[in-house]
mmCIF file of C-alpha atoms in Angstrom:
data_model
loop_
_atom_site.group_PDB
_atom_site.id
_atom_site.type_symbol
_atom_site.label_atom_id
_atom_site.label_comp_id
_atom_site.label_asym_id
_atom_site.label_seq_id
_atom_site.Cartn_x
_atom_site.Cartn_y
_atom_site.Cartn_z
ATOM 1 C CA MET A 4 21.349 -3.402 -130.149
ATOM 2 C CA THR A 5 19.198 -0.628 -128.735
ATOM 3 C CA GLU A 6 16.567 -3.114 -127.455
ATOM 4 C CA ASP A 7 19.235 -5.081 -125.555
ATOM 5 C CA LYS A 8 20.392 -1.982 -123.780
ATOM 6 C CA SER A 9 16.801 -1.096 -122.804
ATOM 7 C CA LYS A 10 16.202 -4.561 -121.285
ATOM 8 C CA LEU A 11 19.477 -4.312 -119.397
ATOM 9 C CA LEU A 12 18.521 -0.939 -117.938
ATOM 10 C CA ARG A 13 15.056 -2.182 -116.861
ATOM 11 C CA SER A 14 16.622 -5.122 -115.132
ATOM 12 C CA LEU A 15 18.751 -2.775 -113.059
ATOM 13 C CA THR A 16 15.811 -0.633 -111.805
ATOM 14 C CA ILE A 17 14.477 -1.113 -108.129
ATOM 15 C CA ASP A 18 10.820 -1.963 -107.555
ATOM 16 C CA ARG A 19 9.988 0.280 -104.602
ATOM 17 C CA SER A 20 6.412 -1.033 -103.993
ATOM 18 C CA ALA A 21 7.674 -4.614 -103.439
ATOM 19 C CA SER A 22 10.433 -3.535 -101.044
ATOM 20 C CA LYS A 23 7.930 -1.443 -99.066
ATOM 21 C CA ALA A 24 5.580 -4.400 -98.664
ATOM 22 C CA GLU A 25 8.460 -6.642 -97.562
ATOM 23 C CA ARG A 26 9.609 -4.101 -94.985
ATOM 24 C CA SER A 27 6.055 -3.739 -93.624
ATOM 25 C CA GLY A 28 5.651 -7.492 -93.339
ATOM 26 C CA SER A 29 8.985 -7.955 -91.566
ATOM 27 C CA ARG A 30 8.072 -5.247 -88.981
ATOM 28 C CA TRP A 31 4.694 -6.766 -87.838
ATOM 29 C CA LEU A 32 5.896 -10.364 -87.714
ATOM 30 C CA PRO A 33 7.722 -10.217 -84.287
ATOM 31 C CA ILE A 34 4.797 -8.382 -82.676
ATOM 32 C CA SER A 35 2.325 -11.023 -83.837
ATOM 33 C CA VAL A 36 4.542 -13.809 -82.522
ATOM 34 C CA ALA A 37 4.810 -12.137 -79.068
ATOM 35 C CA ILE A 38 1.022 -11.680 -78.803
ATOM 36 C CA VAL A 39 0.361 -15.295 -79.666
ATOM 37 C CA ALA A 40 2.926 -16.494 -77.116
ATOM 38 C CA CYS A 41 1.305 -14.397 -74.317
ATOM 39 C CA VAL A 42 -2.181 -15.710 -75.075
ATOM 40 C CA VAL A 43 -0.983 -19.312 -75.039
ATOM 41 C CA GLY A 44 0.894 -18.849 -71.754
ATOM 42 C CA PHE A 45 -2.071 -17.217 -70.018
ATOM 43 C CA ALA A 46 -4.399 -20.002 -71.135
ATOM 44 C CA ALA A 47 -2.019 -22.661 -69.798
ATOM 45 C CA PHE A 48 -1.673 -20.896 -66.415
ATOM 46 C CA ALA A 49 -5.472 -20.519 -66.058
ATOM 47 C CA ALA A 50 -6.000 -24.211 -66.794
ATOM 48 C CA PHE A 51 -3.374 -25.188 -64.197
ATOM 49 C CA GLU A 52 -4.918 -23.026 -61.486
ATOM 50 C CA PHE A 53 -8.388 -24.320 -62.241
ATOM 51 C CA ARG A 54 -7.258 -27.932 -61.904
ATOM 52 C CA ARG A 55 -5.392 -27.194 -58.658
ATOM 53 C CA GLN A 56 -8.228 -25.361 -56.876
ATOM 54 C CA ASP A 57 -11.141 -27.508 -58.019
ATOM 55 C CA PRO A 58 -10.905 -30.984 -56.339
ATOM 56 C CA PRO A 59 -12.301 -33.967 -58.141
ATOM 57 C CA LYS A 60 -15.996 -34.277 -57.679
ATOM 58 C CA GLU A 61 -15.789 -38.047 -57.263
ATOM 59 C CA THR A 62 -13.947 -37.829 -53.912
ATOM 60 C CA ALA A 63 -16.480 -35.500 -52.208
ATOM 61 C CA PRO A 64 -19.346 -38.026 -51.878
ATOM 62 C CA GLN A 65 -16.907 -40.695 -50.724
ATOM 63 C CA THR A 66 -15.541 -38.445 -47.976
ATOM 64 C CA VAL A 67 -19.057 -37.524 -46.853
ATOM 65 C CA ALA A 68 -20.055 -41.148 -46.778
ATOM 66 C CA GLN A 69 -17.044 -42.111 -44.713
ATOM 67 C CA THR A 70 -17.719 -39.319 -42.257
ATOM 68 C CA SER A 71 -21.382 -40.250 -41.867
ATOM 69 C CA SER A 72 -20.596 -43.949 -41.425
ATOM 70 C CA GLN A 73 -18.171 -43.410 -38.500
ATOM 71 C CA PRO A 74 -19.782 -43.037 -35.015
ATOM 72 C CA GLN A 75 -19.377 -39.612 -33.402
ATOM 73 C CA THR A 76 -17.435 -39.682 -30.120
ATOM 74 C CA PRO A 77 -17.418 -36.735 -27.688
ATOM 75 C CA GLN A 78 -14.151 -34.831 -27.684
ATOM 76 C CA PRO A 79 -12.493 -34.276 -24.292
ATOM 77 C CA GLN A 80 -12.254 -30.688 -23.067
ATOM 78 C CA GLN A 81 -8.871 -29.044 -23.357
ATOM 79 C CA PRO A 82 -7.220 -27.874 -20.147
ATOM 80 C CA ALA A 83 -7.163 -24.158 -19.360
ATOM 81 C CA ALA A 84 -4.263 -22.202 -20.787
ATOM 82 C CA ASN A 85 -1.263 -21.227 -18.686
ATOM 83 C CA GLY A 86 -2.099 -23.879 -16.099
ATOM 84 C CA LYS A 87 -4.708 -21.649 -14.368
ATOM 85 C CA ALA A 88 -8.057 -22.913 -13.210
ATOM 86 C CA ALA A 89 -10.960 -22.077 -15.452
ATOM 87 C CA GLY A 90 -12.825 -19.000 -14.267
ATOM 88 C CA SER A 91 -9.994 -17.600 -12.107
ATOM 89 C CA LEU A 92 -9.597 -13.835 -11.790
ATOM 90 C CA ALA A 93 -6.205 -12.091 -11.744
ATOM 91 C CA ALA A 94 -5.334 -8.725 -10.212
ATOM 92 C CA SER A 95 -2.250 -6.839 -9.104
ATOM 93 C CA GLY A 96 -1.450 -4.663 -6.123
ATOM 94 C CA TYR A 97 1.013 -4.095 -3.307
ATOM 95 C CA VAL A 98 1.921 -5.449 0.105
ATOM 96 C CA VAL A 99 0.906 -2.947 2.791
ATOM 97 C CA ALA A 100 1.136 -2.726 6.580
ATOM 98 C CA ARG A 101 -2.015 -1.846 8.500
ATOM 99 C CA ARG A 102 0.066 -0.491 11.407
ATOM 100 C CA LYS A 103 2.764 1.917 10.270
ATOM 101 C CA ALA A 104 3.738 5.037 12.205
ATOM 102 C CA THR A 105 6.256 7.843 12.028
ATOM 103 C CA VAL A 106 7.413 8.308 15.611
ATOM 104 C CA ALA A 107 7.756 11.968 16.610
ATOM 105 C CA ALA A 108 8.132 14.017 19.774
ATOM 106 C CA GLU A 109 5.211 15.763 21.442
ATOM 107 C CA ILE A 110 7.369 18.757 22.327
ATOM 108 C CA THR A 111 10.006 20.867 20.647
ATOM 109 C CA GLY A 112 13.580 20.093 21.620
ATOM 110 C CA LYS A 113 17.078 19.172 20.544
ATOM 111 C CA VAL A 114 17.893 15.547 19.864
ATOM 112 C CA VAL A 115 20.624 14.300 22.189
ATOM 113 C CA GLU A 116 20.696 10.568 21.469
ATOM 114 C CA VAL A 117 19.144 8.186 18.941
ATOM 115 C CA PHE A 118 19.101 4.545 20.010
ATOM 116 C CA ILE A 119 17.757 2.865 16.871
ATOM 117 C CA ASP A 120 18.778 2.249 13.269
ATOM 118 C CA GLU A 121 17.181 0.843 10.111
ATOM 119 C CA GLY A 122 16.312 -2.827 10.374
ATOM 120 C CA MET A 123 16.236 -2.951 14.178
ATOM 121 C CA THR A 124 13.360 -4.644 15.977
ATOM 122 C CA VAL A 125 11.815 -2.610 18.787
ATOM 123 C CA THR A 126 9.298 -3.464 21.488
ATOM 124 C CA GLU A 127 6.334 -1.434 22.652
ATOM 125 C CA GLY A 128 7.455 1.382 24.956
ATOM 126 C CA GLN A 129 11.146 1.082 24.086
ATOM 127 C CA VAL A 130 13.046 4.392 24.088
ATOM 128 C CA VAL A 131 14.150 5.212 20.546
ATOM 129 C CA ALA A 132 15.562 8.712 21.143
ATOM 130 C CA ARG A 133 16.159 11.278 23.872
ATOM 131 C CA LEU A 134 15.843 15.063 23.802
ATOM 132 C CA ASP A 135 17.685 17.682 25.842
ATOM 133 C CA SER A 136 15.856 17.698 29.202
ATOM 134 C CA VAL A 137 17.912 20.003 31.447
ATOM 135 C CA LEU A 138 15.133 22.595 31.937
ATOM 136 C CA ALA A 139 12.485 19.918 32.335
ATOM 137 C CA GLU A 140 14.510 18.264 35.088
ATOM 138 C CA ARG A 141 14.799 21.584 36.926
ATOM 139 C CA ASP A 142 11.055 22.154 36.680
ATOM 140 C CA TYR A 143 10.404 18.681 38.042
ATOM 141 C CA GLU A 144 12.725 19.254 40.994
ATOM 142 C CA LEU A 145 10.981 22.546 41.758
ATOM 143 C CA ALA A 146 7.585 20.864 41.651
ATOM 144 C CA ARG A 147 8.732 18.136 44.014
ATOM 145 C CA SER A 148 10.059 20.795 46.387
ATOM 146 C CA ARG A 149 6.638 22.442 46.415
ATOM 147 C CA VAL A 150 5.059 19.123 47.256
ATOM 148 C CA GLU A 151 7.385 18.646 50.178
ATOM 149 C CA THR A 152 6.698 22.207 51.402
ATOM 150 C CA ALA A 153 2.953 21.661 51.285
ATOM 151 C CA ASP A 154 3.336 18.365 53.097
ATOM 152 C CA ALA A 155 5.368 20.034 55.869
ATOM 153 C CA ALA A 156 2.762 22.776 56.198
ATOM 154 C CA ILE A 157 0.056 20.166 56.635
ATOM 155 C CA ALA A 158 2.070 18.477 59.364
ATOM 156 C CA ALA A 159 2.618 21.773 61.256
ATOM 157 C CA ILE A 160 -1.013 22.838 61.022
ATOM 158 C CA THR A 161 -2.160 19.386 62.084
ATOM 159 C CA ALA A 162 -0.002 19.595 65.199
ATOM 160 C CA ASP A 163 -1.364 23.036 66.057
ATOM 161 C CA LEU A 164 -4.899 21.835 65.464
ATOM 162 C CA GLU A 165 -4.452 18.886 67.799
ATOM 163 C CA ASP A 166 -3.096 21.186 70.502
ATOM 164 C CA ALA A 167 -5.939 23.660 69.978
ATOM 165 C CA THR A 168 -8.463 20.856 70.166
ATOM 166 C CA ARG A 169 -7.086 19.673 73.518
ATOM 167 C CA ILE A 170 -7.169 23.244 74.888
ATOM 168 C CA MET A 171 -10.757 23.676 73.736
ATOM 169 C CA THR A 172 -11.763 20.442 75.425
ATOM 170 C CA ARG A 173 -10.110 21.479 78.686
ATOM 171 C CA VAL A 174 -11.730 24.917 78.593
ATOM 172 C CA GLN A 175 -15.124 23.331 78.028
ATOM 173 C CA THR A 176 -14.604 21.162 81.109
ATOM 174 C CA LEU A 177 -13.546 24.128 83.201
ATOM 175 C CA SER A 178 -16.436 26.204 81.865
ATOM 176 C CA GLN A 179 -18.903 23.566 83.044
ATOM 177 C CA LYS A 180 -17.384 23.825 86.552
ATOM 178 C CA ASN A 181 -17.395 27.637 86.347
ATOM 179 C CA PHE A 182 -13.600 27.744 86.413
ATOM 180 C CA ALA A 183 -13.383 29.280 82.892
ATOM 181 C CA THR A 184 -15.225 32.138 81.344
ATOM 182 C CA GLU A 185 -17.348 32.025 78.270
ATOM 183 C CA ALA A 186 -14.798 34.209 76.486
ATOM 184 C CA ASP A 187 -12.059 31.655 77.035
ATOM 185 C CA LEU A 188 -14.262 28.945 75.586
ATOM 186 C CA THR A 189 -15.145 31.054 72.556
ATOM 187 C CA LYS A 190 -11.488 31.866 71.950
ATOM 188 C CA ALA A 191 -10.494 28.211 72.093
ATOM 189 C CA GLN A 192 -13.246 27.240 69.691
ATOM 190 C CA ALA A 193 -12.232 29.994 67.257
ATOM 191 C CA ARG A 194 -8.640 28.822 67.392
ATOM 192 C CA VAL A 195 -9.708 25.302 66.466
ATOM 193 C CA GLY A 196 -11.841 26.602 63.562
ATOM 194 C CA VAL A 197 -8.999 28.709 62.135
ATOM 195 C CA LEU A 198 -6.530 25.867 62.317
ATOM 196 C CA SER A 199 -9.057 23.524 60.656
ATOM 197 C CA ALA A 200 -9.447 25.962 57.765
ATOM 198 C CA GLN A 201 -5.685 26.332 57.444
ATOM 199 C CA LEU A 202 -5.343 22.571 57.389
ATOM 200 C CA ARG A 203 -7.841 22.282 54.524
ATOM 201 C CA GLN A 204 -5.985 25.026 52.674
ATOM 202 C CA ALA A 205 -2.648 23.277 53.176
ATOM 203 C CA GLN A 206 -4.133 19.996 52.027
ATOM 204 C CA SER A 207 -5.461 21.686 48.874
ATOM 205 C CA GLN A 208 -2.076 23.251 48.220
ATOM 206 C CA PHE A 209 -0.514 19.843 48.707
ATOM 207 C CA GLU A 210 -2.817 18.273 46.118
ATOM 208 C CA THR A 211 -2.071 21.116 43.701
ATOM 209 C CA ALA A 212 1.648 20.638 44.230
ATOM 210 C CA LYS A 213 1.319 16.918 43.540
ATOM 211 C CA ILE A 214 -0.582 17.581 40.324
ATOM 212 C CA ASP A 215 2.079 20.082 39.263
ATOM 213 C CA ALA A 216 4.765 17.524 40.077
ATOM 214 C CA LYS A 217 2.995 14.875 37.967
ATOM 215 C CA ARG A 218 2.736 17.334 35.099
ATOM 216 C CA SER A 219 6.443 18.132 35.368
ATOM 217 C CA ALA A 220 7.257 14.426 35.452
ATOM 218 C CA SER A 221 5.105 13.882 32.368
ATOM 219 C CA MET A 222 6.867 16.712 30.534
ATOM 220 C CA LEU A 223 10.209 15.252 31.548
ATOM 221 C CA ASP A 224 9.148 11.844 30.259
ATOM 222 C CA LYS A 225 8.187 13.388 26.896
ATOM 223 C CA HIS A 226 11.857 14.092 26.353
ATOM 224 C CA GLN A 227 12.268 10.335 25.927
ATOM 225 C CA ILE A 228 10.604 9.246 22.695
ATOM 226 C CA ARG A 229 9.203 5.712 22.870
ATOM 227 C CA ALA A 230 7.963 3.206 20.284
ATOM 228 C CA PRO A 231 4.134 3.111 20.189
ATOM 229 C CA PHE A 232 4.070 -0.601 19.276
ATOM 230 C CA ALA A 233 6.381 -3.492 18.540
ATOM 231 C CA GLY A 234 7.772 -3.588 15.022
ATOM 232 C CA VAL A 235 10.730 -3.041 12.729
ATOM 233 C CA VAL A 236 12.398 0.313 12.048
ATOM 234 C CA ILE A 237 12.372 0.963 8.310
ATOM 235 C CA ASP A 238 13.570 4.582 8.327
ATOM 236 C CA ARG A 239 15.672 6.753 10.632
ATOM 237 C CA SER A 240 15.224 10.427 9.857
ATOM 238 C CA ALA A 241 16.724 12.345 12.817
ATOM 239 C CA GLN A 242 20.315 12.692 13.995
ATOM 240 C CA PRO A 243 21.784 13.898 17.317
ATOM 241 C CA GLY A 244 22.025 17.677 17.483
ATOM 242 C CA GLU A 245 18.998 18.369 15.286
ATOM 243 C CA MET A 246 15.916 20.221 16.451
ATOM 244 C CA ILE A 247 12.658 18.301 16.399
ATOM 245 C CA SER A 248 9.101 19.536 16.768
ATOM 246 C CA PRO A 249 5.597 18.027 16.571
ATOM 247 C CA MET A 250 4.814 20.515 13.803
ATOM 248 C CA SER A 251 6.835 21.953 10.974
ATOM 249 C CA VAL A 252 8.137 25.402 11.927
ATOM 250 C CA GLY A 253 10.510 25.938 9.007
ATOM 251 C CA GLY A 254 14.268 25.869 8.824
ATOM 252 C CA TYR A 255 15.940 22.594 9.718
ATOM 253 C CA THR A 256 13.394 21.471 12.315
ATOM 254 C CA ARG A 257 12.316 17.860 11.784
ATOM 255 C CA THR A 258 8.952 16.369 12.672
ATOM 256 C CA GLY A 259 9.877 12.694 13.069
ATOM 257 C CA ILE A 260 12.517 10.435 14.548
ATOM 258 C CA CYS A 261 11.882 7.177 12.707
ATOM 259 C CA THR A 262 9.232 5.053 10.975
ATOM 260 C CA ILE A 263 8.128 1.749 12.510
ATOM 261 C CA VAL A 264 6.143 -1.006 10.795
ATOM 262 C CA ASP A 265 4.252 -3.777 12.557
ATOM 263 C CA MET A 266 5.209 -6.813 10.471
ATOM 264 C CA ASP A 267 2.321 -8.833 11.917
ATOM 265 C CA SER A 268 -0.131 -6.480 10.189
ATOM 266 C CA ILE A 269 1.188 -7.190 6.681
ATOM 267 C CA GLU A 270 -1.523 -7.792 4.069
ATOM 268 C CA ILE A 271 -2.264 -7.251 0.360
ATOM 269 C CA GLU A 272 -4.330 -4.542 -1.258
ATOM 270 C CA VAL A 273 -5.352 -5.003 -4.898
ATOM 271 C CA ASP A 274 -7.646 -3.124 -7.265
ATOM 272 C CA VAL A 275 -10.208 -5.299 -9.028
ATOM 273 C CA ASN A 276 -12.132 -4.079 -12.044
ATOM 274 C CA GLU A 277 -15.658 -3.274 -10.934
ATOM 275 C CA ALA A 278 -17.023 -5.372 -13.808
ATOM 276 C CA PHE A 279 -15.576 -8.520 -12.156
ATOM 277 C CA ILE A 280 -16.015 -7.686 -8.462
ATOM 278 C CA GLY A 281 -18.983 -10.066 -8.346
ATOM 279 C CA ARG A 282 -16.531 -12.966 -8.704
ATOM 280 C CA VAL A 283 -14.821 -12.042 -5.402
ATOM 281 C CA ALA A 284 -16.243 -12.956 -1.986
ATOM 282 C CA PRO A 285 -14.876 -12.569 1.573
ATOM 283 C CA GLY A 286 -13.102 -15.723 2.690
ATOM 284 C CA GLY A 287 -12.340 -16.876 -0.845
ATOM 285 C CA ALA A 288 -9.048 -18.619 -1.565
ATOM 286 C CA VAL A 289 -6.311 -16.652 -3.324
ATOM 287 C CA ASN A 290 -2.867 -17.477 -4.703
ATOM 288 C CA ALA A 291 -0.380 -14.617 -4.356
ATOM 289 C CA MET A 292 2.926 -14.264 -6.224
ATOM 290 C CA LEU A 293 5.476 -11.603 -5.376
ATOM 291 C CA ASP A 294 7.349 -10.005 -8.246
ATOM 292 C CA ALA A 295 10.529 -10.501 -6.221
ATOM 293 C CA TYR A 296 9.888 -14.280 -5.999
ATOM 294 C CA PRO A 297 7.910 -15.225 -9.131
ATOM 295 C CA ASP A 298 8.267 -18.993 -8.506
ATOM 296 C CA TRP A 299 6.840 -18.782 -4.972
ATOM 297 C CA THR A 300 3.073 -19.198 -4.677
ATOM 298 C CA ILE A 301 1.739 -17.932 -1.340
ATOM 299 C CA PRO A 302 -1.663 -19.130 -0.110
ATOM 300 C CA ALA A 303 -3.939 -16.313 0.997
ATOM 301 C CA SER A 304 -7.598 -15.462 1.480
ATOM 302 C CA VAL A 305 -9.868 -12.452 1.046
ATOM 303 C CA ILE A 306 -10.355 -10.352 4.190
ATOM 304 C CA ALA A 307 -12.927 -7.903 2.904
ATOM 305 C CA ILE A 308 -14.109 -5.924 -0.082
ATOM 306 C CA VAL A 309 -13.837 -2.211 0.654
ATOM 307 C CA PRO A 310 -17.366 -0.860 0.033
ATOM 308 C CA THR A 311 -16.388 1.964 -2.294
ATOM 309 C CA ALA A 312 -15.288 2.277 -5.910
ATOM 310 C CA ASN A 313 -12.664 4.439 -7.586
ATOM 311 C CA ARG A 314 -14.485 6.583 -10.120
ATOM 312 C CA GLU A 315 -11.371 7.401 -12.137
ATOM 313 C CA LYS A 316 -10.026 3.840 -12.431
ATOM 314 C CA ALA A 317 -13.384 1.995 -12.236
ATOM 315 C CA THR A 318 -11.936 -0.403 -9.647
ATOM 316 C CA VAL A 319 -12.823 -1.683 -6.179
ATOM 317 C CA LYS A 320 -10.187 -2.253 -3.483
ATOM 318 C CA VAL A 321 -9.913 -5.763 -2.001
ATOM 319 C CA ARG A 322 -7.979 -6.653 1.169
ATOM 320 C CA ILE A 323 -6.221 -10.031 1.295
ATOM 321 C CA ARG A 324 -4.482 -11.735 4.219
ATOM 322 C CA PHE A 325 -1.513 -14.093 4.082
ATOM 323 C CA ASP A 326 -2.339 -17.496 5.511
ATOM 324 C CA LYS A 327 1.227 -17.723 6.785
ATOM 325 C CA LYS A 328 3.647 -14.886 7.505
ATOM 326 C CA ASP A 329 7.174 -14.990 6.129
ATOM 327 C CA PRO A 330 10.129 -12.624 6.737
ATOM 328 C CA ARG A 331 10.680 -12.374 2.981
ATOM 329 C CA ILE A 332 7.387 -10.514 2.583
ATOM 330 C CA LEU A 333 8.139 -6.807 2.934
ATOM 331 C CA PRO A 334 5.914 -3.718 2.772
ATOM 332 C CA ASP A 335 5.392 -2.005 -0.613
ATOM 333 C CA MET A 336 6.379 -5.125 -2.594
ATOM 334 C CA ALA A 337 4.507 -5.576 -5.866
ATOM 335 C CA VAL A 338 2.293 -8.657 -5.944
ATOM 336 C CA LYS A 339 -0.023 -10.443 -8.350
ATOM 337 C CA VAL A 340 -2.967 -12.503 -7.121
ATOM 338 C CA ASN A 341 -5.270 -15.104 -8.649
ATOM 339 C CA PHE A 342 -8.723 -15.437 -7.144
ATOM 340 C CA LEU A 343 -9.446 -19.133 -7.458
ATOM 341 C CA ALA A 344 -12.505 -20.330 -9.339
ATOM 342 C CA ASP A 345 -14.219 -21.604 -6.191
ATOM 343 C CA ALA A 346 -13.520 -18.435 -4.243
ATOM 344 C CA LYS A 347 -17.056 -17.081 -4.604
ATOM 345 C CA ALA A 348 -18.692 -20.398 -3.742
ATOM 346 C CA LYS A 349 -16.457 -20.866 -0.703
ATOM 347 C CA GLY A 350 -17.148 -17.359 0.556
ATOM 348 C CA ALA A 351 -20.887 -17.814 0.111
ATOM 349 C CA THR A 352 -20.765 -21.122 2.024
ATOM 350 C CA GLU A 353 -18.886 -19.580 4.939
ATOM 351 C CA THR A 354 -21.305 -16.654 5.060
ATOM 352 C CA THR A 355 -24.278 -19.024 5.153
ATOM 353 C CA ALA A 356 -22.676 -21.106 7.913
ATOM 354 C CA ALA A 357 -21.999 -17.982 9.970
ATOM 355 C CA ASN A 358 -25.625 -16.895 9.666
#
């Protein structure tokens, strides 16, 4: 009976060493499975990449053989990009007017009338404004009066001189016949000499009066401001009632009436990089495109290369003429130009022909 109880108790005891080994084995099993799965996946990916990047060696000789067996034909040259001729040079600049002047008065005065406005076309010598000329008119009238006075004095002295000359001639005749004394003859001759001197003096005063009258007329004419050349008025700066002067004297005194541009002197000025200036020659063909009309190509040609360089920008200025003028071309417009590829050759040919 006692032995049965002992066996029953031993059967109920827990073997801790076995449970510990089971727990240890169950903990490392998932980790081992994960490691094996990663290794297998990496090996499969490496094999796939190797097969994809390494082409079959059998196709390489075949491709080489096919390439070597076919005759080589020259490939045609591709056209230049953007539709421009190969070797062309591009630059940008502005439209400028060679003849542009701010019309001003040569004297100081008050503006009375202004006869022009922006956009008007004027001719050479046309009056564009008038200054107050009351005092100048009075001076001119006084000068003319002096001229008339001197002219009248010349006429009076001339008459006296003619009379004195006749008396002297008569006295000389009478003196030869002993009917007149030597004193009478001397007196008559002296009278003629005095009147001759007075006549020369009057004539000199007359010339001086005429010069003074011309000066007064010139000063009076300066009160009418005229256009120096034919052109278009692009700016009107003075108004009636304002003071104007050839120099700035402060306050509200202006120095100009208007600005006139000769539209026939319109041309282009561009700055070309000095590294490419050798590709530009006088007389070379140019295509110009205004920023205001980008679809309009204007034929032009090089006038001259200004023989100086800009140290700060490393550029050289080039002047370009329009082959045909157009009213749409205005001063200070931005413009882009393309020097054609044959520009240098054409310029060199023209230079050789001229020599």
